[in-house]
Short mmCIF file of C-alpha atoms in Angstrom, two decimals:
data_model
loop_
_atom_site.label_atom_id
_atom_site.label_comp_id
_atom_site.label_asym_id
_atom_site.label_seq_id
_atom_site.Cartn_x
_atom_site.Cartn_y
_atom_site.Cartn_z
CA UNK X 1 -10.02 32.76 36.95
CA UNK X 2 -13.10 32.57 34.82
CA UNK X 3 -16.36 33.50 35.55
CA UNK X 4 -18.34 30.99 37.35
CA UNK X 5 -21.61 32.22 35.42
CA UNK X 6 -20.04 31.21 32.18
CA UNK X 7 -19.54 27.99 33.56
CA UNK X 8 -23.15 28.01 35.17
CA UNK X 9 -24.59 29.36 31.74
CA UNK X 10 -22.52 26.79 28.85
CA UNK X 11 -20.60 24.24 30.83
CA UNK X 12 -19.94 22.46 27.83
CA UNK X 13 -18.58 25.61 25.86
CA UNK X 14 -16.34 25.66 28.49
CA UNK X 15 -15.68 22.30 28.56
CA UNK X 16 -14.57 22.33 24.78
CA UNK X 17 -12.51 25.71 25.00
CA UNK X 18 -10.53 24.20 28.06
CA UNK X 19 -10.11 20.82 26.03
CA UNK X 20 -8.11 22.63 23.35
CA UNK X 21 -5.66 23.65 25.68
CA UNK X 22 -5.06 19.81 26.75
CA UNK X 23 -6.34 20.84 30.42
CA UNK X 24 -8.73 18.38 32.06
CA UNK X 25 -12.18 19.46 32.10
CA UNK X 26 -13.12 17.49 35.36
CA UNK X 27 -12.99 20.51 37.53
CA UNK X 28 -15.61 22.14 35.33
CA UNK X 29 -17.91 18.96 36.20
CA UNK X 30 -17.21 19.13 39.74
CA UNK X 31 -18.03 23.27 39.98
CA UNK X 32 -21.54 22.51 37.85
CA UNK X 33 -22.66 19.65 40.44
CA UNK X 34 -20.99 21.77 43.51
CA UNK X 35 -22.71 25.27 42.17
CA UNK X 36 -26.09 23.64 41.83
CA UNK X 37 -25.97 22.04 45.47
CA UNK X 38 -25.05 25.46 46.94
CA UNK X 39 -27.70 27.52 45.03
CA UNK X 40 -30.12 24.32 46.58
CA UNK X 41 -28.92 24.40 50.08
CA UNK X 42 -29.38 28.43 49.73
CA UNK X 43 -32.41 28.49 48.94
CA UNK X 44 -33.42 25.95 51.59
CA UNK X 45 -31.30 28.26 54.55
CA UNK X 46 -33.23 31.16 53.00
CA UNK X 47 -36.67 29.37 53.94
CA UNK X 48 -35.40 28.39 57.28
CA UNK X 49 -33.80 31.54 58.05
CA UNK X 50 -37.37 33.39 56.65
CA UNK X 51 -39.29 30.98 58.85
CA UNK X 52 -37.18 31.56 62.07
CA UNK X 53 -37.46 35.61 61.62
CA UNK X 54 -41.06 35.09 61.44
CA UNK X 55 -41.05 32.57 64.26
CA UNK X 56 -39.41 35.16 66.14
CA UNK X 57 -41.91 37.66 65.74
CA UNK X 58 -44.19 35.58 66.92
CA UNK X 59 -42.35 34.83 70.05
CA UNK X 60 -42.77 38.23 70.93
CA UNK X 61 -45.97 38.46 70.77
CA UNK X 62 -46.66 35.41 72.26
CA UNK X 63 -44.59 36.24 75.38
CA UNK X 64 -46.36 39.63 75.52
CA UNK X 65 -49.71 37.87 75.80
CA UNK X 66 -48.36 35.81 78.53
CA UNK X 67 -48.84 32.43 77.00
CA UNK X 68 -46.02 30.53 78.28
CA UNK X 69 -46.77 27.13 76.62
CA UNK X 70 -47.40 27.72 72.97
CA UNK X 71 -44.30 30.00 73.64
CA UNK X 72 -42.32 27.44 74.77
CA UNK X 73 -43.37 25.47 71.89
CA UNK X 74 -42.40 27.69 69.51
CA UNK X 75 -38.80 28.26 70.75
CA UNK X 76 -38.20 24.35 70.72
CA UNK X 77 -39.16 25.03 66.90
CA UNK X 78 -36.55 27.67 66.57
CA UNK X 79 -33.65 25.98 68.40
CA UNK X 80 -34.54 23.17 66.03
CA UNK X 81 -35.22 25.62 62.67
CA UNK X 82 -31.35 27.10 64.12
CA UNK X 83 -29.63 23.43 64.04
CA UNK X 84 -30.83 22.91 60.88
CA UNK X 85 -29.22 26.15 59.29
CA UNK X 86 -25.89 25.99 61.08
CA UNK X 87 -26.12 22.61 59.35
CA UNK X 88 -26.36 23.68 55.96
CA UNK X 89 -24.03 27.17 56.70
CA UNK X 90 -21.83 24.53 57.31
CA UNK X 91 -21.99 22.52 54.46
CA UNK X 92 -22.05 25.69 52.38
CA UNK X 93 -18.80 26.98 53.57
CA UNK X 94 -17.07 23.59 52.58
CA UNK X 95 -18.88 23.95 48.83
CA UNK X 96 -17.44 27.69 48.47
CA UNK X 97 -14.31 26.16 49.50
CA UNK X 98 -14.54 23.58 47.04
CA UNK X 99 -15.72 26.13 44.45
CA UNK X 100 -13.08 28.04 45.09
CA UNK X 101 -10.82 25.48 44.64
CA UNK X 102 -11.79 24.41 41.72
CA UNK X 103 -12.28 27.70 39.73
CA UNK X 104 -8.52 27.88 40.55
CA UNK X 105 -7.71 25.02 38.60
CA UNK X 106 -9.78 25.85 35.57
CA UNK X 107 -7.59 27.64 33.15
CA UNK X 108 -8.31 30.79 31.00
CA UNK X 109 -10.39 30.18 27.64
CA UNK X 110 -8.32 30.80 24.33
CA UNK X 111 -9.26 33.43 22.43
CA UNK X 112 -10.90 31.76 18.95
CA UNK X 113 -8.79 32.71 17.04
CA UNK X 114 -5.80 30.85 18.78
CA UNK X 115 -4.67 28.08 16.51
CA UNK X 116 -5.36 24.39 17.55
CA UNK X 117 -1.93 22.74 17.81
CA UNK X 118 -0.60 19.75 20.23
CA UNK X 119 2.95 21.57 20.83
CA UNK X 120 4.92 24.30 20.01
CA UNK X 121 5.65 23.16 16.47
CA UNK X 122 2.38 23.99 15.55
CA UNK X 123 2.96 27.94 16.54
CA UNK X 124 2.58 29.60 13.54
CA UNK X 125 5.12 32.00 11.81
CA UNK X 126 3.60 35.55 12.01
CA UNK X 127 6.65 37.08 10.69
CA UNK X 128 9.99 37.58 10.65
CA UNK X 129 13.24 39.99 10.98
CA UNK X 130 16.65 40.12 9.77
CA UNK X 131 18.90 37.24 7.70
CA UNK X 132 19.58 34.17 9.44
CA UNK X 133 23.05 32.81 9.58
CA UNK X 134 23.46 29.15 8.36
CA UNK X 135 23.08 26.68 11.12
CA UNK X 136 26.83 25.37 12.79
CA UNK X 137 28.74 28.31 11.03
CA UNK X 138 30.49 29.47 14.42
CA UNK X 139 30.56 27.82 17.80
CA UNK X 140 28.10 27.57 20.56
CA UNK X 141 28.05 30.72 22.98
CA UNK X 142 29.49 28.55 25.69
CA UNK X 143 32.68 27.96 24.13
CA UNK X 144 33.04 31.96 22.80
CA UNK X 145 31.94 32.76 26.60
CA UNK X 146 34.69 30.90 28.42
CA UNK X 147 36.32 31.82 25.62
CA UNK X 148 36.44 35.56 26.01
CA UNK X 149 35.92 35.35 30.07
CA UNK X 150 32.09 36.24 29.88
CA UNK X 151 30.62 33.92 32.32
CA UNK X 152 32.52 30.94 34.26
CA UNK X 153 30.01 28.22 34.20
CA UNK X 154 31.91 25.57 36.34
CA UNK X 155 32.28 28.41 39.32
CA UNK X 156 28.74 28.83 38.91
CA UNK X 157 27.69 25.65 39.52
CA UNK X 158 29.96 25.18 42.55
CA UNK X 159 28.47 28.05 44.05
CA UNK X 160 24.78 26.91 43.75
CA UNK X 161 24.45 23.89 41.48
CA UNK X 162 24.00 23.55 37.47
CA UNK X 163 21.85 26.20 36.14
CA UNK X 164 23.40 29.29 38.18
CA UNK X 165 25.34 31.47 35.78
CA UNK X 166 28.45 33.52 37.02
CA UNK X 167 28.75 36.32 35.20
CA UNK X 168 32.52 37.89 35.17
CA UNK X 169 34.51 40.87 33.96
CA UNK X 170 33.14 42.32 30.79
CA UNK X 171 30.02 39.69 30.51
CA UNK X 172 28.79 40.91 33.96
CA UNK X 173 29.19 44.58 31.97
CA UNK X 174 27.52 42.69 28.96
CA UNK X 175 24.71 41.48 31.16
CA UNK X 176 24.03 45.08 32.81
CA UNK X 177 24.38 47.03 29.23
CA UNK X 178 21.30 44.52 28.27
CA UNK X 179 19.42 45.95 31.02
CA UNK X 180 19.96 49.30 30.52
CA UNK X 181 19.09 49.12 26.85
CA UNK X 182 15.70 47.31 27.45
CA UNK X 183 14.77 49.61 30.18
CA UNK X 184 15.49 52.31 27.62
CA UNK X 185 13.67 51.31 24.76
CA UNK X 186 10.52 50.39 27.05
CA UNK X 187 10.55 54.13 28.28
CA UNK X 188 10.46 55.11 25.21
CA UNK X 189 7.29 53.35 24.05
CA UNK X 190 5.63 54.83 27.46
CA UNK X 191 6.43 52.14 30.37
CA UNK X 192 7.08 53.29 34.02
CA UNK X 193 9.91 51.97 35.62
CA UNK X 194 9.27 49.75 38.67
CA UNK X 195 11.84 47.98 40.92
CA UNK X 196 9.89 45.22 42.62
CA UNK X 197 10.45 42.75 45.38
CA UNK X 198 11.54 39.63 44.19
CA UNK X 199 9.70 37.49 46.83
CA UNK X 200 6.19 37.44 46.54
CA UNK X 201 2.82 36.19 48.90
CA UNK X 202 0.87 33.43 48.20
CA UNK X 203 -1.89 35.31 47.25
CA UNK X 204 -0.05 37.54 44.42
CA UNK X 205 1.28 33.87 42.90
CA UNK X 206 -2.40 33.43 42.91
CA UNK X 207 -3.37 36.52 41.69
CA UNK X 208 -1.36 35.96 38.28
CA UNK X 209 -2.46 32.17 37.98
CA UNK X 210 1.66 31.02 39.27
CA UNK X 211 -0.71 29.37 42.02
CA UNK X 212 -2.15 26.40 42.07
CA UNK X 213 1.58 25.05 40.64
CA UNK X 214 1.40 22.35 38.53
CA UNK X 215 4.79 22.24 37.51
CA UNK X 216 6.19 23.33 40.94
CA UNK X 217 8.44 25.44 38.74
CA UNK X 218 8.29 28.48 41.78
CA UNK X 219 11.01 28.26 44.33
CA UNK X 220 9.10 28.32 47.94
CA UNK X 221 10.35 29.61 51.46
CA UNK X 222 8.28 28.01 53.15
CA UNK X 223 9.31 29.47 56.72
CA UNK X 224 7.76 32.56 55.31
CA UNK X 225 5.09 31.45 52.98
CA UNK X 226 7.01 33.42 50.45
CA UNK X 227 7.92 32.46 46.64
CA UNK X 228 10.71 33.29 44.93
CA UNK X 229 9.39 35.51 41.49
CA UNK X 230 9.70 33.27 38.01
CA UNK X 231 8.93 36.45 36.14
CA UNK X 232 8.36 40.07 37.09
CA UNK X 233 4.72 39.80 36.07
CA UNK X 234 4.11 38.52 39.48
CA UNK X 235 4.94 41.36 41.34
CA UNK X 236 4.26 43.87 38.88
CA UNK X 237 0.87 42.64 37.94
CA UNK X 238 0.19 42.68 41.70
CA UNK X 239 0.67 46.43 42.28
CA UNK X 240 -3.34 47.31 41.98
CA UNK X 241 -4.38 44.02 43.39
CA UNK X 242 -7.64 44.79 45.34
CA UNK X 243 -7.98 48.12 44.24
CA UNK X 244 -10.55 50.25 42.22
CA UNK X 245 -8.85 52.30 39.43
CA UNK X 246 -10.34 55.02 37.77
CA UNK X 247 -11.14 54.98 33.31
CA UNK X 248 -9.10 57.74 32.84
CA UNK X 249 -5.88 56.72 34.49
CA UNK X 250 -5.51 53.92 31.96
CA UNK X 251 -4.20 52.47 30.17
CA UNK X 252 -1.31 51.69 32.95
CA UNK X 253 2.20 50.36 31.44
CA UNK X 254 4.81 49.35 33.66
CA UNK X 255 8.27 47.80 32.77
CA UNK X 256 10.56 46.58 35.39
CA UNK X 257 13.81 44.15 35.71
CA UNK X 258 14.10 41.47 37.76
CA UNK X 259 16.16 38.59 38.40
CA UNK X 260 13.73 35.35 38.15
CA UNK X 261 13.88 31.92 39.37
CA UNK X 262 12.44 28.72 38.14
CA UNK X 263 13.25 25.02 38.77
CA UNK X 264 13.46 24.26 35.18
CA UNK X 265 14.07 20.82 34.59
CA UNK X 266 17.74 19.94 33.95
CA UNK X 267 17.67 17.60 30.69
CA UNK X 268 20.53 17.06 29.30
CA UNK X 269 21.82 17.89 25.55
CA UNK X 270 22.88 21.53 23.21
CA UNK X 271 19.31 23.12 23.99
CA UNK X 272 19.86 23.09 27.94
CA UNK X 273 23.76 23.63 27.80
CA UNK X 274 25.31 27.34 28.54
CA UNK X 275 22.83 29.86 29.44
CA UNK X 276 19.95 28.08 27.22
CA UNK X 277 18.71 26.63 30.41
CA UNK X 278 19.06 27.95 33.84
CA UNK X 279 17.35 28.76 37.49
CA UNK X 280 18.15 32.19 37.91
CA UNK X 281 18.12 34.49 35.01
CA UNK X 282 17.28 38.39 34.34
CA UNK X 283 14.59 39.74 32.50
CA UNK X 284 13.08 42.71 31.69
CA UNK X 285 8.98 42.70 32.07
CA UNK X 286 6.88 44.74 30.27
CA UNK X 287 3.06 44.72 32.02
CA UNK X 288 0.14 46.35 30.52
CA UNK X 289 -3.36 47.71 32.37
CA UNK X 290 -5.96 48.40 30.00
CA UNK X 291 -9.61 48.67 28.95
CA UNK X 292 -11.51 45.59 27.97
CA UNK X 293 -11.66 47.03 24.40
CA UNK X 294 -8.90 48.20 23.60
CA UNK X 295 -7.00 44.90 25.37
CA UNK X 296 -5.93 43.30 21.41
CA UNK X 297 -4.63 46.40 19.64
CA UNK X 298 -2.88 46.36 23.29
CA UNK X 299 -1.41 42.90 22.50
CA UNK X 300 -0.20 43.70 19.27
CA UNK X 301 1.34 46.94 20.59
CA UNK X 302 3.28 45.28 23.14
CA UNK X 303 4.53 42.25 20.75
CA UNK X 304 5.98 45.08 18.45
CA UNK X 305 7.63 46.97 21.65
CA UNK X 306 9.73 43.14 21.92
CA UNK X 307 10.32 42.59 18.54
CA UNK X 308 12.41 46.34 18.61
CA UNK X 309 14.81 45.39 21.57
CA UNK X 310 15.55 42.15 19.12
CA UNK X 311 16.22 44.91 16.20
CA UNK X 312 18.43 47.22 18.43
CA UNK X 313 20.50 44.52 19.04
CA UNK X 314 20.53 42.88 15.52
CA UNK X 315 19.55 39.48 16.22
CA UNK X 316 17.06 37.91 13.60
CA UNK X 317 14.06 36.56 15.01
CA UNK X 318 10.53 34.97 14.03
CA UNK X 319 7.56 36.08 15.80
CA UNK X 320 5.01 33.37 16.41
CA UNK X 321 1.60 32.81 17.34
CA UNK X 322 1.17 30.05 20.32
CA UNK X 323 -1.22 27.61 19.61
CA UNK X 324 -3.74 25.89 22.34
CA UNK X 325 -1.64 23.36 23.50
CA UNK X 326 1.73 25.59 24.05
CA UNK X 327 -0.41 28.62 25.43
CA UNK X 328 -0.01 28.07 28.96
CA UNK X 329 -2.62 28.15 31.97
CA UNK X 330 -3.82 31.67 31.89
CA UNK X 331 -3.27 33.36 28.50
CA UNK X 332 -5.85 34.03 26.23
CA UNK X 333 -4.05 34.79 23.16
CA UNK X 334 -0.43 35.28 22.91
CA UNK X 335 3.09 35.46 20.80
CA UNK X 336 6.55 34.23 21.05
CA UNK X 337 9.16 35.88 20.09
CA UNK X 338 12.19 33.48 19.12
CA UNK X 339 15.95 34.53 18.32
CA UNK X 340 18.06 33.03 15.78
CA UNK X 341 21.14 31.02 17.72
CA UNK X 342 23.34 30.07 14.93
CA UNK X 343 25.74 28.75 16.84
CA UNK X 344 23.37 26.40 18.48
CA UNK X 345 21.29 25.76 15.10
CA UNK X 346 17.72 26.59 16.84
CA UNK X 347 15.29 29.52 17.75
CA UNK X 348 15.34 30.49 20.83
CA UNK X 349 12.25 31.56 22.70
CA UNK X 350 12.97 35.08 24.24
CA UNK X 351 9.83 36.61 25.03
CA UNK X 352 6.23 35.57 25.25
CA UNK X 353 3.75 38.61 25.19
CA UNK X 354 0.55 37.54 26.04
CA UNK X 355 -3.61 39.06 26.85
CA UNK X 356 -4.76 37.20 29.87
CA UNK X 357 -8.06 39.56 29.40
CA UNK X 358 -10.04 39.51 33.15
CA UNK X 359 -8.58 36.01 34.01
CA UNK X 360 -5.82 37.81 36.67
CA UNK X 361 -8.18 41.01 37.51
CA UNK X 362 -10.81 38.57 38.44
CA UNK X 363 -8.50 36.69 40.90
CA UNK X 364 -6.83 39.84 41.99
CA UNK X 365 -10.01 41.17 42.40
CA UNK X 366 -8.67 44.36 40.08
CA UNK X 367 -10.89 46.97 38.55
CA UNK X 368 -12.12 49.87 37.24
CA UNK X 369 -14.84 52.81 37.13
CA UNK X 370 -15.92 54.41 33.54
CA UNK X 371 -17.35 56.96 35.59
CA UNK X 372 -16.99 57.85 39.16
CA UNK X 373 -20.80 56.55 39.88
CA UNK X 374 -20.52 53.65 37.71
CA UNK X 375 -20.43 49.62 38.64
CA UNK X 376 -16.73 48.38 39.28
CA UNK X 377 -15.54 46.47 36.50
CA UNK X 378 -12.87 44.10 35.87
CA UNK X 379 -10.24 45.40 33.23
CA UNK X 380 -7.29 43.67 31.19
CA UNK X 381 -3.68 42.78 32.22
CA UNK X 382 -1.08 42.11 29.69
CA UNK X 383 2.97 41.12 29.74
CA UNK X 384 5.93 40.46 27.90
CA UNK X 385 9.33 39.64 28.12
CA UNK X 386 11.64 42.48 27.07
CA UNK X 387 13.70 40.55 26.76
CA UNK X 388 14.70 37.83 28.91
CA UNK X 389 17.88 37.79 29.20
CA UNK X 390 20.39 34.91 28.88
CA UNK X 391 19.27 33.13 25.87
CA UNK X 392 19.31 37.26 24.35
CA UNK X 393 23.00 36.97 25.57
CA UNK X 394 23.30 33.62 24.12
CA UNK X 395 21.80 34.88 20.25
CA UNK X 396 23.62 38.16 20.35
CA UNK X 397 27.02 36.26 21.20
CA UNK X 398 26.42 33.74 18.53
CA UNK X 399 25.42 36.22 15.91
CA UNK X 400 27.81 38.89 16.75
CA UNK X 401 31.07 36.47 16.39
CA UNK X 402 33.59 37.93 13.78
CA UNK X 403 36.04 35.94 12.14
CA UNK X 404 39.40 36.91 14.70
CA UNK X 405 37.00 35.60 17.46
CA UNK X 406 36.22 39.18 19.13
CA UNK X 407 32.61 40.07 19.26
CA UNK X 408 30.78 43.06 17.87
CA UNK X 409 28.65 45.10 20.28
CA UNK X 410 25.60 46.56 18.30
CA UNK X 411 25.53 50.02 17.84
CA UNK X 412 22.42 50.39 20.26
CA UNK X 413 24.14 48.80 23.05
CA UNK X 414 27.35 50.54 23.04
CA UNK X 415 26.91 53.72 24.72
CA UNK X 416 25.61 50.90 27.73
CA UNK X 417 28.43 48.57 27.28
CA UNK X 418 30.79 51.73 26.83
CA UNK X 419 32.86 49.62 24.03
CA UNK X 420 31.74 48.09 20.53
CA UNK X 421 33.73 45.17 20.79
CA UNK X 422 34.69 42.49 23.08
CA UNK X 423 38.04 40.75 22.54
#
């Protein structure tokens, strides 16, 4: 969340920075009004409480000198002065509530130097990789799929519904060379391997701004008052929730895979068929801890840590710069990365790698000491998507297709795969 004393100190600053993201600023109006009625109704309790301790005092005194009546008197005064402050504690505790609340809902600022834009086609290109192949010059990566036994899409959906991929044979192989490879090439570049639950509290949803749930894209137990992860960076970013961490252990880079779930809605047409879009999918996560100042070099670091999984495998790809509208809830500044899918004729979004700055540490309540003596302070969390996985399967099948129908395994993958074709 953001800091309630930038909202106290330029609620229309706010105001405007939340407006470019196409969130609705009411909450922001609420929190000034509710803010300035609790600092009020403080300040009042404060008197009370300061004229009941002195009240007491007196009391003693009075009952030491024996005089019962002006005693009595006064301790009418203070039953009364007591009323009146369990009065306003209890209007306070439904404002901090409300606060609360609300602070939840506001989203992170954009960085300014996020483009203005109404959807993604106003991300800009940053840059790009490799040679595209003409739009419709092979088939889709459903038909080479079934073709080639990858994945059976029809036993898939009979076990769970549309949306749940069965992997088979060498796909399921396919699936868990990805893996490997992007585990690889993020330990490489520094990241410690996690393996996380996939079910997470409320409070870590929270804690990474999945909670409140707009969309209701998360999958709830709620027997449990447990969620099902949409992304590793929920559990991941989680690990140091609460906890002080000292200057010198960071920066902290983690990487972990992950099977994630969201309830992503189930239009029809090419860009939702095959394993464009689904419920359950893998995906490596790539989650950064850092200083405050060195939190952008960070971002561009991790962007370029994405991009190389996408060279490994040879897949061309753009990289693109999210504007305001398309940057999501708690971002700050982030990239896309998007593979070519020939077969399909589109870019396909594969990883987002994004600087949330001290949006999640302030809700996780997560921070650091420069020195052992010094103030806590909140640092920087980062992620990125390397890569998620089925639309990566989709591009590489797509791109990979030679002309007797087999398909090439990159030279990267193979010692994962253990073959460099599939036929």
């Amino acid at each position: 969340m953001i800091s309630l004393q930038l909202i106290r100190d330029d609620p229309d600053g706010v105001k405007r920075a939340v407006a470019r993201k196409g969130e609705p600023t009411e909450p922001i109006d609420r929190l000034v009004v509710a803010d300035a009625r609790r600092r009020q109704l403080e300040a009042e309790a404060n008197e009370l409480r300061a004229e009941r301790n002195a009240g007491n005092r007196q009391l003693g005194e009075l009952v030491r000198a024996a005089q019962a009546d002006p005693a009595a008197a006064l301790q009418g005064r203070l039953a009364s002065l007591s009323i009146q402050i369990d009065t306003l504690d209890v209007e306070l505790r439904a404002l901090e509530t409300a606060i609360e609340s609300d602070l939840l809902l506001v989203p992170n600022l954009p960085h300014p130097s996020v483009p203005d834009g109404i959807g993604p086609d106003d991300n800009a290109v940053i840059r790009s990789w490799g040679e595209p192949a003409a739009a419709g010059t092979g088939p889709p990566h459903w038909e080479i799929g079934e073709r080639l036994g990858l994945f059976d899409l029809a036993r898939g959906a009979k076990i769970a519904g549309s949306g749940f991929i069965l992997y088979t044979g060498p796909g399921a192989r396919l699936q868990r060379a990805l893996i490997g490879l992007m585990l690889e090439i993020a330990a490489r570049h520094g990241y410690e391997e996690l393996w996380s639950p996939i079910l997470v509290n409320a409070a870590s949803a929270r804690g990474t701004g999945q909670l409140p749930d707009k969309e209701a894209q998360m999958y709830v137990i709620e027997r449990d008052d447990l969620y099902l992860i949409p992304t590793a960076e929920v559990p991941v970013t989680n690990v140091y929730r609460d906890e002080i961490l000292p200057a010198d252990a960071l920066p902290i880079y983690h990487a972990a895979y992950t099977p994630c779930f969201r309830r992503e809605a189930g239009a029809a047409g090419k860009e939702t068929r095959g394993l464009l879009r689904v419920h359950q999918f893998d995906k490596v996560e790539m989650v950064k801890f850092v200083l405050p100042e060195t939190s952008w070099d960070e971002l561009e670091t991790l962007t370029r840590d994405a991009e190389e999984v996408l060279e490994a495998l040879e897949i061309p790809y753009r990289t693109v710069e999210r504007c305001t509208a398309d940057l999501g809830f708690a971002p700050a500044k982030g990239y896309d990365l998007e593979a070519w899918s020939p077969g399909v004729g589109t870019w396909l979004e594969v990883s987002s790698c994004s600087n949330y700055t001290d949006f999640q540490a302030r809700r996780m309540n997560l921070r650091y000491r420069s020195t052992p003596e010094a103030r806590p302070e909140l640092l920087h969390t980062l992620n990125g998507s390397g890569l998620g996985m089925s639309r990566t399967y989709a591009a590489l099948l797509e791109t990979h297709l030679q002309p007797d129908g087999a398909v090439r395994v990159p030279a990267a993958l193979q010692p994962h795969f253990g073959a460099d074709v599939i036929r």
